[in-house]
Structures are given as structure tokens and as C-alpha cells.
XYZ file of C-alpha atoms in Angstrom:
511
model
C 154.345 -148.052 -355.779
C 150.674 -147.300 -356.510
C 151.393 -143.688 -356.346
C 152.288 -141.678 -359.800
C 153.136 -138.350 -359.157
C 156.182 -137.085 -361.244
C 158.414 -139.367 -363.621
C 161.665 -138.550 -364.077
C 163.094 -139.404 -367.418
C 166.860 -140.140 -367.055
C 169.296 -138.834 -369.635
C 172.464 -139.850 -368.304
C 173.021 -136.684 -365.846
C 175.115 -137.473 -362.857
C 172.910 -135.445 -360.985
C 169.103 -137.166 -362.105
C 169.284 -138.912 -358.710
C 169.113 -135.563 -356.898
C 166.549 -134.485 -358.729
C 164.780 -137.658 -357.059
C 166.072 -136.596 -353.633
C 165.044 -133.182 -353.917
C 161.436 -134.161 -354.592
C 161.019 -136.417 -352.391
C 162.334 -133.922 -349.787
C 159.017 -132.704 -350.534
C 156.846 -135.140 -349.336
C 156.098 -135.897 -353.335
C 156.603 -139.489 -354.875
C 158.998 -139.468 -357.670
C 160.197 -142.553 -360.023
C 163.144 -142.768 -362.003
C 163.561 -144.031 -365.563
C 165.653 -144.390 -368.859
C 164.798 -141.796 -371.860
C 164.819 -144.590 -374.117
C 162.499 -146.636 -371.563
C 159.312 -145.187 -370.279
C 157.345 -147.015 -368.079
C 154.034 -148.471 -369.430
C 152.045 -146.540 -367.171
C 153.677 -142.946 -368.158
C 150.323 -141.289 -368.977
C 149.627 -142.050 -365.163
C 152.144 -139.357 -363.790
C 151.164 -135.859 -362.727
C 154.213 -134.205 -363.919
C 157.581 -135.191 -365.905
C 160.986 -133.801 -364.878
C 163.794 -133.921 -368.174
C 166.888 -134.442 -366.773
C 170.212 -133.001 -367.440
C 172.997 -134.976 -369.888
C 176.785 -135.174 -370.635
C 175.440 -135.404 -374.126
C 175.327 -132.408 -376.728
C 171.463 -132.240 -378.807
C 173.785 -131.462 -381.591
C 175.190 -134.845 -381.474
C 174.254 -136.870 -383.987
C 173.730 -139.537 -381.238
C 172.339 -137.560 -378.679
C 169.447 -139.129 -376.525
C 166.238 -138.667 -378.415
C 162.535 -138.599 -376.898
C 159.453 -138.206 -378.175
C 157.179 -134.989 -376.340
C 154.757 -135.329 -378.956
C 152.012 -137.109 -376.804
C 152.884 -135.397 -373.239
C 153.169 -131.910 -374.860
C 150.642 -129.488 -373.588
C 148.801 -132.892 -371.941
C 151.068 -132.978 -368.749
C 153.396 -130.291 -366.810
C 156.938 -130.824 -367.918
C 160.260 -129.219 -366.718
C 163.185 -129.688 -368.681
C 166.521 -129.424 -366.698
C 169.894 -128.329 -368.983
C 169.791 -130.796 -371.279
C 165.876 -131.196 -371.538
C 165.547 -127.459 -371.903
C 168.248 -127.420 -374.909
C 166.282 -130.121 -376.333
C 162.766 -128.456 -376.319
C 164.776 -125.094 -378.067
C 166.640 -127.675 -380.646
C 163.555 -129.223 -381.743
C 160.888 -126.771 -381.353
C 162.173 -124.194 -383.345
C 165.331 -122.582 -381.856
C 169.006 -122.651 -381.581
C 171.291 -124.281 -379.500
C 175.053 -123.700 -380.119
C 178.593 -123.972 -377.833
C 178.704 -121.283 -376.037
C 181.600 -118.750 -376.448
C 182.035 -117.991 -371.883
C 182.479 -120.964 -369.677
C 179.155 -121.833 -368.355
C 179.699 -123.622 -365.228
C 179.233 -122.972 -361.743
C 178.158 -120.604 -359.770
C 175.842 -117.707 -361.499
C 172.950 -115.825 -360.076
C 169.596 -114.795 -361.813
C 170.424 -110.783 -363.269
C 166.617 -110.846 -364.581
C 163.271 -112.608 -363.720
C 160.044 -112.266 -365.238
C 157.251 -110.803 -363.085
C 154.564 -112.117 -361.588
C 155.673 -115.756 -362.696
C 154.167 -118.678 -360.570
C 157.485 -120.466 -361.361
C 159.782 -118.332 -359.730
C 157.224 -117.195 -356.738
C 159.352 -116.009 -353.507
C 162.351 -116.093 -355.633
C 164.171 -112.789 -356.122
C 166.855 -111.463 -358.965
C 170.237 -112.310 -357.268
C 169.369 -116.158 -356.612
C 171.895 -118.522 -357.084
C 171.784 -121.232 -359.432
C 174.368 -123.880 -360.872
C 174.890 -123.798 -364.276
C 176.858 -127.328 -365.910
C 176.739 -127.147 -369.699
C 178.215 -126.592 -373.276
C 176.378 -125.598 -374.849
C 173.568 -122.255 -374.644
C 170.305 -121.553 -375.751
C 171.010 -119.695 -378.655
C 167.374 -118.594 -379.571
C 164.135 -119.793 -377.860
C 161.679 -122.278 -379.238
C 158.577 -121.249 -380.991
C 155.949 -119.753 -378.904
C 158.409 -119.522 -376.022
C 158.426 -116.755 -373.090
C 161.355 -115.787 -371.577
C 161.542 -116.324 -368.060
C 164.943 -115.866 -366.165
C 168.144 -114.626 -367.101
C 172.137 -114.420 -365.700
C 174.958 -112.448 -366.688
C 176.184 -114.886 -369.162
C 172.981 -116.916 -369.957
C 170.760 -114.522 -371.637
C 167.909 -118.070 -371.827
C 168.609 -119.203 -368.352
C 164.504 -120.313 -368.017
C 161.491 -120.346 -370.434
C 158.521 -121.551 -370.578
C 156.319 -122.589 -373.371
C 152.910 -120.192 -374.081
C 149.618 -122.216 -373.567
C 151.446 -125.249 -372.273
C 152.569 -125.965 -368.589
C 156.266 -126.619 -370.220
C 159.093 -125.101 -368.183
C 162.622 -125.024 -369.098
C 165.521 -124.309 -367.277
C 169.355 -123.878 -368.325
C 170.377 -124.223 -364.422
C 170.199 -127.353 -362.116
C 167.770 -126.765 -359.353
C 168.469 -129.921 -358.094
C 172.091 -129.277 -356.639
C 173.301 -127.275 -353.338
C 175.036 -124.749 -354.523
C 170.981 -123.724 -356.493
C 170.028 -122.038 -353.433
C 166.250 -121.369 -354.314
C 166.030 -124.953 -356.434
C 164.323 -126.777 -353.562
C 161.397 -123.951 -354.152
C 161.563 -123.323 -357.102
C 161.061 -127.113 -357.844
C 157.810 -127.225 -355.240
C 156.811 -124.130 -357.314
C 156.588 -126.055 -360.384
C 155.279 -129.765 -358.812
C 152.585 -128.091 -356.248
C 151.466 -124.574 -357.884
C 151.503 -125.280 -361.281
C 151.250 -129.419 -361.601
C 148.980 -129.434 -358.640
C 150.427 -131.950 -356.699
C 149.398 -133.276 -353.210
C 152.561 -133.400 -351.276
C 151.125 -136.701 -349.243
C 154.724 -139.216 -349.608
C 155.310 -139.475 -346.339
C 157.239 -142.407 -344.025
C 153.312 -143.379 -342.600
C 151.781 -143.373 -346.235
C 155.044 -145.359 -347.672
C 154.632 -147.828 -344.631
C 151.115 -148.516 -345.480
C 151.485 -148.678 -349.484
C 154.483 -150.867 -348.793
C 152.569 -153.643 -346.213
C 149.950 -153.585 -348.531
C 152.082 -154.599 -351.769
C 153.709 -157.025 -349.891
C 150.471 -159.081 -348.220
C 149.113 -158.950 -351.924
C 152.311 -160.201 -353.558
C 153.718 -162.461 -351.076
C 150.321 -163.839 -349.723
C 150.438 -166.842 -347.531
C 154.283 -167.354 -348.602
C 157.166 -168.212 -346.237
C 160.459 -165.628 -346.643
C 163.549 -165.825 -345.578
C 165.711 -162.482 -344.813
C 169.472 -162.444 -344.000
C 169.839 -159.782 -341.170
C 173.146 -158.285 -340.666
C 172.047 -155.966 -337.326
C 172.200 -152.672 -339.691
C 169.425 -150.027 -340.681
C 168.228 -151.087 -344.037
C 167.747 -154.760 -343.088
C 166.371 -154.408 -339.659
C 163.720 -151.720 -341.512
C 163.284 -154.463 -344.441
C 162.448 -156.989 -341.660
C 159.971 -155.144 -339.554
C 158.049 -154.308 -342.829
C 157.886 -157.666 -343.347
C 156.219 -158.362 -340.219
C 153.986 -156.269 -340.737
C 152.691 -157.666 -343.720
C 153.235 -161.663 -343.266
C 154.012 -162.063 -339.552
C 155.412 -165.118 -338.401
C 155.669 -166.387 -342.494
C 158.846 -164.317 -341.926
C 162.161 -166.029 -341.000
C 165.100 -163.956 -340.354
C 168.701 -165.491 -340.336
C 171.886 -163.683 -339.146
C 175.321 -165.057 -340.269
C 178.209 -164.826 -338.543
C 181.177 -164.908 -340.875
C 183.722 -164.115 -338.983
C 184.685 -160.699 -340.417
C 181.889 -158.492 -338.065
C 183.011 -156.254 -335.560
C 183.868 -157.172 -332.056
C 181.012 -158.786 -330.149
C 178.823 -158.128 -332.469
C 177.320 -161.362 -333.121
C 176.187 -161.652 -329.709
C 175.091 -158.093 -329.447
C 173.278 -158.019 -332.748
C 171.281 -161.061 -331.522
C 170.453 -159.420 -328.147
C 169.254 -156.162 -330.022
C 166.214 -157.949 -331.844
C 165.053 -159.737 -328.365
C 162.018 -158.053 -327.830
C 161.042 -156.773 -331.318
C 159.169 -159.827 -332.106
C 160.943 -160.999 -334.913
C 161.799 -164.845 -336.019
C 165.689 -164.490 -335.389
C 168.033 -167.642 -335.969
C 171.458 -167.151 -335.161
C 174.011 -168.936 -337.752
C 177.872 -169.175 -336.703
C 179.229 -170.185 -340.069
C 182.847 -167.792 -339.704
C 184.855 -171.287 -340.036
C 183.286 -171.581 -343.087
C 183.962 -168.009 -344.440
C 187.319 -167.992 -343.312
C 188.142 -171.021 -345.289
C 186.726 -169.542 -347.976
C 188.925 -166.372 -347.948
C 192.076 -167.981 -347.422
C 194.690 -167.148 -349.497
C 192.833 -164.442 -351.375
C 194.076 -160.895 -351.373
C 192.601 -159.694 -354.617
C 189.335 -157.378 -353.533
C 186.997 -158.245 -356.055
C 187.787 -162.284 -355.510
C 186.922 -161.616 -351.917
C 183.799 -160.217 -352.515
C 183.087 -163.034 -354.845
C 184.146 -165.705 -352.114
C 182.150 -164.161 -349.197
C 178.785 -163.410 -351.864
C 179.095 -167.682 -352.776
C 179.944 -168.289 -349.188
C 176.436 -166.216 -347.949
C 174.484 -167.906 -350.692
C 175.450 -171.411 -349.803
C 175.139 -170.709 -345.893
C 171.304 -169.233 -346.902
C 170.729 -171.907 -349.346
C 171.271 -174.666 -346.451
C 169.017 -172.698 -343.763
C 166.583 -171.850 -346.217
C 166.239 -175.654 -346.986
C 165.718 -176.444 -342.882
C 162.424 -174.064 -343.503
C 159.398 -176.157 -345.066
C 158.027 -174.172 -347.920
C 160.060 -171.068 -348.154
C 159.975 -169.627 -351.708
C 161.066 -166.026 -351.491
C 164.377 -164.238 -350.212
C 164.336 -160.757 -348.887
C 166.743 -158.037 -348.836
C 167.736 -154.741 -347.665
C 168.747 -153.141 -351.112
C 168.197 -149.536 -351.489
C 168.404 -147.429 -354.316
C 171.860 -145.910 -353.976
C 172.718 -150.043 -354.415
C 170.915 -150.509 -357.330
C 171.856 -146.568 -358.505
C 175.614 -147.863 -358.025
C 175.513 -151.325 -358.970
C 173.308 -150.410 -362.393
C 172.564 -147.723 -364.407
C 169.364 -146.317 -363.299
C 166.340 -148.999 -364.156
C 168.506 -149.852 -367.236
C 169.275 -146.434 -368.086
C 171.781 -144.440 -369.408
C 173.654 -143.529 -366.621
C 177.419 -144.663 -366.232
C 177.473 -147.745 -364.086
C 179.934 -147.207 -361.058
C 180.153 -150.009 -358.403
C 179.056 -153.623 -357.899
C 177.235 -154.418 -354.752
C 176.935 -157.764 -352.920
C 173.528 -157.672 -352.713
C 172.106 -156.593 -356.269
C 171.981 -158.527 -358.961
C 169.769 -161.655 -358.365
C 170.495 -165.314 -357.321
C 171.425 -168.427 -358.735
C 168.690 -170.496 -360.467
C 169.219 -173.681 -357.979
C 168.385 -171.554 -354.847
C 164.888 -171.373 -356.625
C 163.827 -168.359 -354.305
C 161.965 -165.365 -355.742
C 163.591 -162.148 -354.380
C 161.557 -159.203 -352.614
C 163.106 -155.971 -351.890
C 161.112 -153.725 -350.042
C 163.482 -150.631 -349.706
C 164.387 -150.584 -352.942
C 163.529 -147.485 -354.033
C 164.402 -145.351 -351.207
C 167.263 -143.606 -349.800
C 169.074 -144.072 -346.723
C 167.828 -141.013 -345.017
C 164.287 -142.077 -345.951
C 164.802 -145.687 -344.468
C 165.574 -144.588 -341.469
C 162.492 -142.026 -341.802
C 160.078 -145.042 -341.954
C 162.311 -147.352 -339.698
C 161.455 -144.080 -336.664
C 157.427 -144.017 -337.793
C 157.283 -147.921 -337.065
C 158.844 -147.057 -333.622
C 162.213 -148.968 -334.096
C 164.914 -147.855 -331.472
C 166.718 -144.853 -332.648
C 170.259 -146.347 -331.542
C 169.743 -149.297 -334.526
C 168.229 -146.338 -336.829
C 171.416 -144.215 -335.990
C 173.664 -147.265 -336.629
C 176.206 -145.919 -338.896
C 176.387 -147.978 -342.395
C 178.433 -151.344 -342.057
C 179.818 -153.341 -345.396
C 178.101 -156.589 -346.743
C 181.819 -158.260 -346.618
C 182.473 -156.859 -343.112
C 185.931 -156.585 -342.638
C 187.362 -158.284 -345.008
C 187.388 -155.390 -347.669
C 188.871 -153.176 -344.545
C 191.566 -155.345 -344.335
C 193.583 -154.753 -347.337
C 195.408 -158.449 -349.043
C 195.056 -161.542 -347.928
C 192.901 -162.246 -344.591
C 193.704 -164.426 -342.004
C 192.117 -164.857 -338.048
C 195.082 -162.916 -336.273
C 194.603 -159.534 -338.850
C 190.619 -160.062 -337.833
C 191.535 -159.906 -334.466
C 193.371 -157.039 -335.041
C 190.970 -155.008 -336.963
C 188.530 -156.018 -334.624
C 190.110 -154.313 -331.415
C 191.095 -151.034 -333.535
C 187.522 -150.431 -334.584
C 186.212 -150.993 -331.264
C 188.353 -148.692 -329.721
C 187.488 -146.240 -332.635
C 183.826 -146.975 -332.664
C 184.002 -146.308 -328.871
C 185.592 -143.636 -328.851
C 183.276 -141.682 -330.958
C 180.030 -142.801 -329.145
C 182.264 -141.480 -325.550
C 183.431 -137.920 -327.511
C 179.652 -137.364 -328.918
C 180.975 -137.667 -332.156
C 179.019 -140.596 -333.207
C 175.849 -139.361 -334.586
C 177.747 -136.292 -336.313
C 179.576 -138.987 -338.726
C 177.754 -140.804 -341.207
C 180.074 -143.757 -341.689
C 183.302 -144.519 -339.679
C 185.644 -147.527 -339.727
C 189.123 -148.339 -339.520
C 191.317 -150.149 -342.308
C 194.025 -152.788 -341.441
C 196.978 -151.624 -344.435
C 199.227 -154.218 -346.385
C 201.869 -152.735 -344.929
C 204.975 -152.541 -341.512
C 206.382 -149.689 -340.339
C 209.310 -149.613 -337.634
C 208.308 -147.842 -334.304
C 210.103 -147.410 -330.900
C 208.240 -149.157 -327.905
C 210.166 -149.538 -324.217
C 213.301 -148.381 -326.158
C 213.202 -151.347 -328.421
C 212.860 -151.352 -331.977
C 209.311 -152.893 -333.901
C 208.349 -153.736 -337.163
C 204.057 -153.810 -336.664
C 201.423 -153.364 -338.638
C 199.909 -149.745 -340.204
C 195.558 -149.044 -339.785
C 194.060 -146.382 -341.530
C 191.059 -144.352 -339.120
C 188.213 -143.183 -341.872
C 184.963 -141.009 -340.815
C 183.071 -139.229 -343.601
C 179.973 -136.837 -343.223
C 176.903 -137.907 -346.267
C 173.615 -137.870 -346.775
C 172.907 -141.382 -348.993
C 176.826 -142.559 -349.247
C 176.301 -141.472 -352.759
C 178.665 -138.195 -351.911
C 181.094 -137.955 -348.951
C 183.348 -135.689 -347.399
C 185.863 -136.422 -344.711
C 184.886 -135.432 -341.276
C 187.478 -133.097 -339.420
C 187.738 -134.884 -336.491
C 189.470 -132.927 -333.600
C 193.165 -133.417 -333.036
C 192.329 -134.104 -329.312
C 190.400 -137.106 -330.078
C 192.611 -138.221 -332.785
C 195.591 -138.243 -330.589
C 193.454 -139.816 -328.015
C 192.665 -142.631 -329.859
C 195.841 -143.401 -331.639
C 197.416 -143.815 -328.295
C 194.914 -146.188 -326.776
C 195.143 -148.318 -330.535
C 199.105 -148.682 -330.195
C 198.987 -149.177 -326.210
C 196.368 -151.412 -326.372
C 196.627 -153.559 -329.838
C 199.034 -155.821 -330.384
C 200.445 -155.794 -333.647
C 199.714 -151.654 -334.484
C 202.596 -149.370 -334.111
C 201.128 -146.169 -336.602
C 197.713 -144.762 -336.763
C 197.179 -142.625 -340.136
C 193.973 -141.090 -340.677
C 191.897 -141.014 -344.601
C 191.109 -137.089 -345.781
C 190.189 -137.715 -348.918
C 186.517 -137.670 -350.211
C 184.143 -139.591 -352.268
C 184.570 -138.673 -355.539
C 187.311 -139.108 -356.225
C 187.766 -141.773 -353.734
C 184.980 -144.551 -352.402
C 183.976 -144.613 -348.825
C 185.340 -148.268 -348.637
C 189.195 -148.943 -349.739
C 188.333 -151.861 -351.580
């Protein structure tokens, strides 16, 4: 992006990509990157956010930075572990502390007439998730804020825009961190809240026409948010130099193929429609192991793209729909120090003989913000409410080995699932909703004689980014509404369970 407003440098916190969220939520660009790996172009941010890290400064190999050239040059706030930092090295003490400080708290004392904590009272509620405590403040600090427990909850540095903070503002449960962070990025660091879905629409068309020029591109669709935003971006900037493929492979949900196709009449994009689920499925059989069938379906997708991308003269660049909770999940954070939680299909770069450059116009945004732009370039708010689908498709909700007759199966339980939501209004109040085809028979009773049928698994989570999720209480009435039309209607089902467990400690996907 060509806009440098704040830089957040990433110490390993698991919460540094809220801290991206939350400032963004302000209409305020934000970037993301490793301690130990500034960017170049540092100097041109506004303002520098320290994030928080499992790491102690007393460590003797805790995550080390260097303030001397931003000091007192640029408006920093150090979060937890950035604030213990500033005290360790500046001239005060950090030590364990002797209460449990984590949780809820709320602010017992707050400095008057501070900008930082403008239209914040005492009794605030902040999150506290350290340690260690700020002992004794740095040299030529002021105290700011204070809790019950944490005598040094805030500070800030005398003749220097440097804020510290013991708390995470970042986090729900901070009820005043949303303002208290646009306190510190617009009143003190001056900061034009202008990132907006228009202004990201027109930086983005514009870095795309200048790096992809008269190029061709080729972008797998797969009918979902992210790729059908990735694609009318691309439009915008290179027009019919665009060529947009959608694979069938056998494992998408019922009709969809056709329907998927339908949906983009009309939006003027180059749409080819590939039927390649023969080749998938051969692929796939005999394999129950999840991480082989991701494997099998990612070569499968590569070779079916590597054939169509050779029927179009000239092509040299592939384009996808990765956003950041991909690359946040599939990598640490731009290298970072992060911990490294999930591979996805579609991070990670391609073969050398494909010879295509890759261009990933999304990838720095959230899902909430994709669909944000996808609504200010006037794409149809049933694809932009299109609840998130799985790369592999089915084939990781269908739990060992996969073969056409358990597709079929899974196919017709999600449908009626899927349906059933949309008919009950319940669709647009669940993020993500599926239904998972288990390894496993159970006997049942049907027309008084005994069966031995197959188990699925009904999942619907509420999210924001998929980076969290909690399970959606469904009501009972719909529950026991669908289960009966699954078992009537499917052959094959005789029990419907349904998942209540969240992400963590569980994924959103079963495999």
C-alpha cells in the first residue's frame, strides 16, 4: 500500500493481529511486521504500536529492538510487553509480580487532563495478560493510569509522544481500548482517519494497472467472497487481460457448479467453466489421511490450472483470493515471531514449472473488510453474505476416505442444512455453517426395522475473521426440524449430532 500510517512491530503476542483490526476499525491504515524485521520504509509511518509478548524482558532471549532512532522522532505506544520494555531499558524495574495479573481489572486512578485517556473515566475496564509488573517507571516517566493491583498500569514518557500501557486495548473485554487507541493515533499522532473501502479500491486498481500492465492473469474462482472481490478488482484494473476459471472438483455443494456459473452472468467477467471432478476424485481415492487430501486436491488444482492456463496465449501471472487471516494462519506474521498455526491451500507459492508470477490483491485485509470493498464496488450482497466455503470443499467435511456415494451424501445434508437456515432467517446471523459426514455407523429404528447408517455432524459458528469462533445456539425447533428432514430424506443418515465446541480450542473445519 502507498499509505504509511502506523506500523505495528510484532513481538509474538497472540493478540498483535487485533491490534491491526482495531485500527483499522478506525478508518486508519495499519501494517504488520516482525521486531526483528522492520520494513525499509519504517521512518515513513506516522505512528508505531509495540505489541504485547509471551516473552519475559528479563529473559536473556527476550525480543530485542532498537528505539534509539524513533525515540522522541515518532509517536509510539507500547502495549504489555513494549511498555515493560521501555521501563527495563530506560531506567526502571520490571519484576514477576507477586498477585495474578490477568483478566479483568478496571482503572482505580487516571491522570487529569490527559489527551490519552480523553472521555475515559476511573472505573474503565481493561484486560490485563502478563507476568510480570512495572516495578518502577523509566527515567523521565509520568504516571498515567493505575488499577487495584497495577500501581504502573499507563505512562508516558516527558517531552516525547511515548505512551505505555500495561493493559491490552486491543481486546473486548478493554471496553474504552477502541478510544483510547483513536486517542493516541488521531489526537496525539495526528492521523487522518481516510482508510476507507473507496480509498483501498482506488490504491488497490492503481497498484495493480502499474504492476501488472498489459499482462494476461488467470484467477481460479470458487463462487465465494474473497475471490469474487479479488476478481472484480481485477477488472477494474486490466479488464478483459483477466481470465477467470472455476473448477469443478467434485467435492462442492449441491448444484453449485451450475449456480456459481449463473451468479457471475451479468457481472462482466471472463468466466470459463472447468468440470474436472473425475479427475479429483481419482485423485482422492483411497486417501483418508487429512493432510494427504489436502495435498492431493492442492496438486490436482495446480495441474487442472496449469493445463487451462496453457490454452490462454501469454498468461504470466496467477491471482488469488488470500487474505490475511490465510497468510496470519498459514505463517507467522510477514516472517515474524508469531507461532505458526495452520496450513492453507492457497498460501505458499507455486511450483517453478507453472512459471506464473502470483498477485494477491486481498492480502492484507480481513474478511469483514473484503466484503466492505466487495459492497462499495456494488457486488450483490447475497455473494458478499455468502458464508465462508473450504478450498478442499467437502472432502475435509467428510472425515476418511472419500468416495462418490459419501459426496452424494454430504451433498443432500448440507443442502437441507444450508436451506434451512436461509428459510428460518438464520443465515446471515451465522458466520460459517456446514455439515460433516463422520467415519462412523450407528444402529437406528426405521418402519420397525433395524439400520446400521451413517452419523453427520451439523456445525454453525458466530466470528468476525474465522480467526476466533464460537458456536451458534441454534434453536431446538430448528434443530429438530432439520434432523428430521436429513434422516427422512437422506439415504444413508440415521443420527444427526450437532458441534458446540469453539475455536480455540477446536478449528472451524474438522480436518
Amino acid at each position: 500500500m502507498q499509505q504509511h500510517d502506523v506500523l505495528i512491530l510484532d513481538f509474538g503476542s497472540q493478540y498483535t493481529q487485533l491490534i491491526a483490526r482495531r485500527v483499522r476499525e478506525l478508518n486508519i491504515y495499519c501494517e504488520i511486521h516482525p521486531y526483528n524485521k522492520p520494513p525499509a520504509n519504517a521512518n515513513d509511518f506516522k505512528a508505531i504500536i509495540l505489541s504485547g509478548s509471551p516473552s519475559s524482558v528479563r529473559a536473556e532471549n527476550a525480543p530485542h529492538f532498537d528505539f534509539s532512532e524513533i525515540r522522541g522522532n515518532k509517536p509510539i505506544l507500547a502495549v504489555c510487553y513494549g511498555a515493560q520494555y521501555l521501563a527495563h531499558f530506560s531506567g526502571g524495574n520490571v519484576a514477576p509480580s507477586n498477585t495474578r495479573e490477568y483478566g479483568r481489572a478496571n482503572l482505580s486512578y487516571i491522570k487529569e487532563n490527559e489527551i490519552f485517556f480523553s472521555r475515559i473515566s476511573e472505573g474503565s475496564q481493561v484486560w490485563m495478560s502478563h507476568s510480570d509488573t512495572i516495578k518502577e517507571l523509566p527515567t523521565g516517566a509520568i504516571l498515567l493510569a493505575s488499577t487495584s493491583d497495577v500501581e504502573n498500569a499507563a505512562f508516558r514518557i516527558e517531552g516525547e509522544d511515548t505512551y505505555a500501557i500495561q493493559f491490552h486495548p486491543e481486546v473486548y473485554h478493554s471496553t474504552d481500548g477502541k478510544r483510547l487507541l483513536e486517542n493516541f493515533l488521531v489526537n496525539i499522532a495526528g492521523i487522518a482517519q481516510t482508510w476507507t473501502s473507496d480509498s483501498f479500491v482506488e490504491t488497490t486498481v492503481s497498484e495493480l494497472q502499474e504492476t501488472l500492465g498489459n499482462d494476461k492473469v488467470v484467477l481460479g474462482l470458487s463462487g465465494g467472497v474473497d475471490s469474487s472481490v479479488a476478481a472484480v478488482l481485477l477488472h477494474k484494473a486490466i479488464g478483459k487481460n483477466l481470465y477467470c476459471i472455476f473448477v469443478n472438483n467434485g467435492l462442492l455443494r449441491k448444484n453449485e457448479f451450475e449456480s456459481v456459473l449463473n451468479q457471475y452472468e451479468g457481472m462482466g467477467l471472463n468466466v470459463k467453466g472447468v468440470d474436472a471432478s473425475a479427475r479429483f476424485l481419482n485423485a482422492l481415492s483411497g486417501i483418508s489421511d487429512p493432510e494427504k487430501k489436502r495435498k492431493a486436491i492442492g496438486n490436482s488444482f495446480i495441474d487442472v490450472f496449469d493445463d487451462e492456463a496453457h490454452k490462454i496465449e501469454g498468461v504470466t501471472w496467477l491471482a488469488q483470493g488470500t487474505i490475511y487471516p490465510d497468510v496470519i494462519e498459514s505463517v507467522s506474521v510477514n516472517g515474524g515471531p508469531s507461532a505458526t498455526i495452520k496450513s492453507h491451500h492457497n498460501v505458499g507459492g507455486l511450483p517453478d514449472f507453472m512459471k506464473l508470477k502470483i498477485v494477491e490483491p486481498l492480502r492484507m485485509i480481513f474478511k469483514d473488510e473484503v466484503r466492505r470493498v466487495g459492497a462499495s464496488m456494488g457486488i450483490d450482497s447475497e455473494l458478499l453474505a455468502r458464508h465462508p466455503f473450504p478450498g478442499p470443499g467437502l472432502a475435509i467435511r467428510i472425515l476418511g476416505n472419500i468416495t462418490p456415494e459419501k459426496v452424494r451424501i454430504l451433498q443432500e445434508v448440507d443442502a437441507i442444512f444450508i436451506n434451512g437456515l436461509k428459510e428460518y432467517g438464520l443465515y446471515n446471523k451465522v458466520w460459517q455453517a456446514g455439515a460433516i459426514l463422520l467415519p462412523v455407523n450407528s444402529v437406528g429404528v426405521m418402519g420397525d426395522e433395524r439400520t446400521y447408517e451413517k452419523v453427520v455432524a451439523l456445525r454453525a459458528v458466530e466470528s468476525t475473521d474465522g480467526m476466533t469462533a464460537d458456536w451458534v445456539n441454534l434453536p431446538y425447533e430448528f434443530l429438530q426440524k432439520i434432523s428430521n428432514q436429513i434422516i427422512n430424506k437422506v439415504k444413508g443418515v440415521n443420527r444427526v449430532v450437532y458441534d458446540i465446541s469453539s475455536k480455540p480450542p477446536a478449528t472451524i473445519e474438522w480436518e
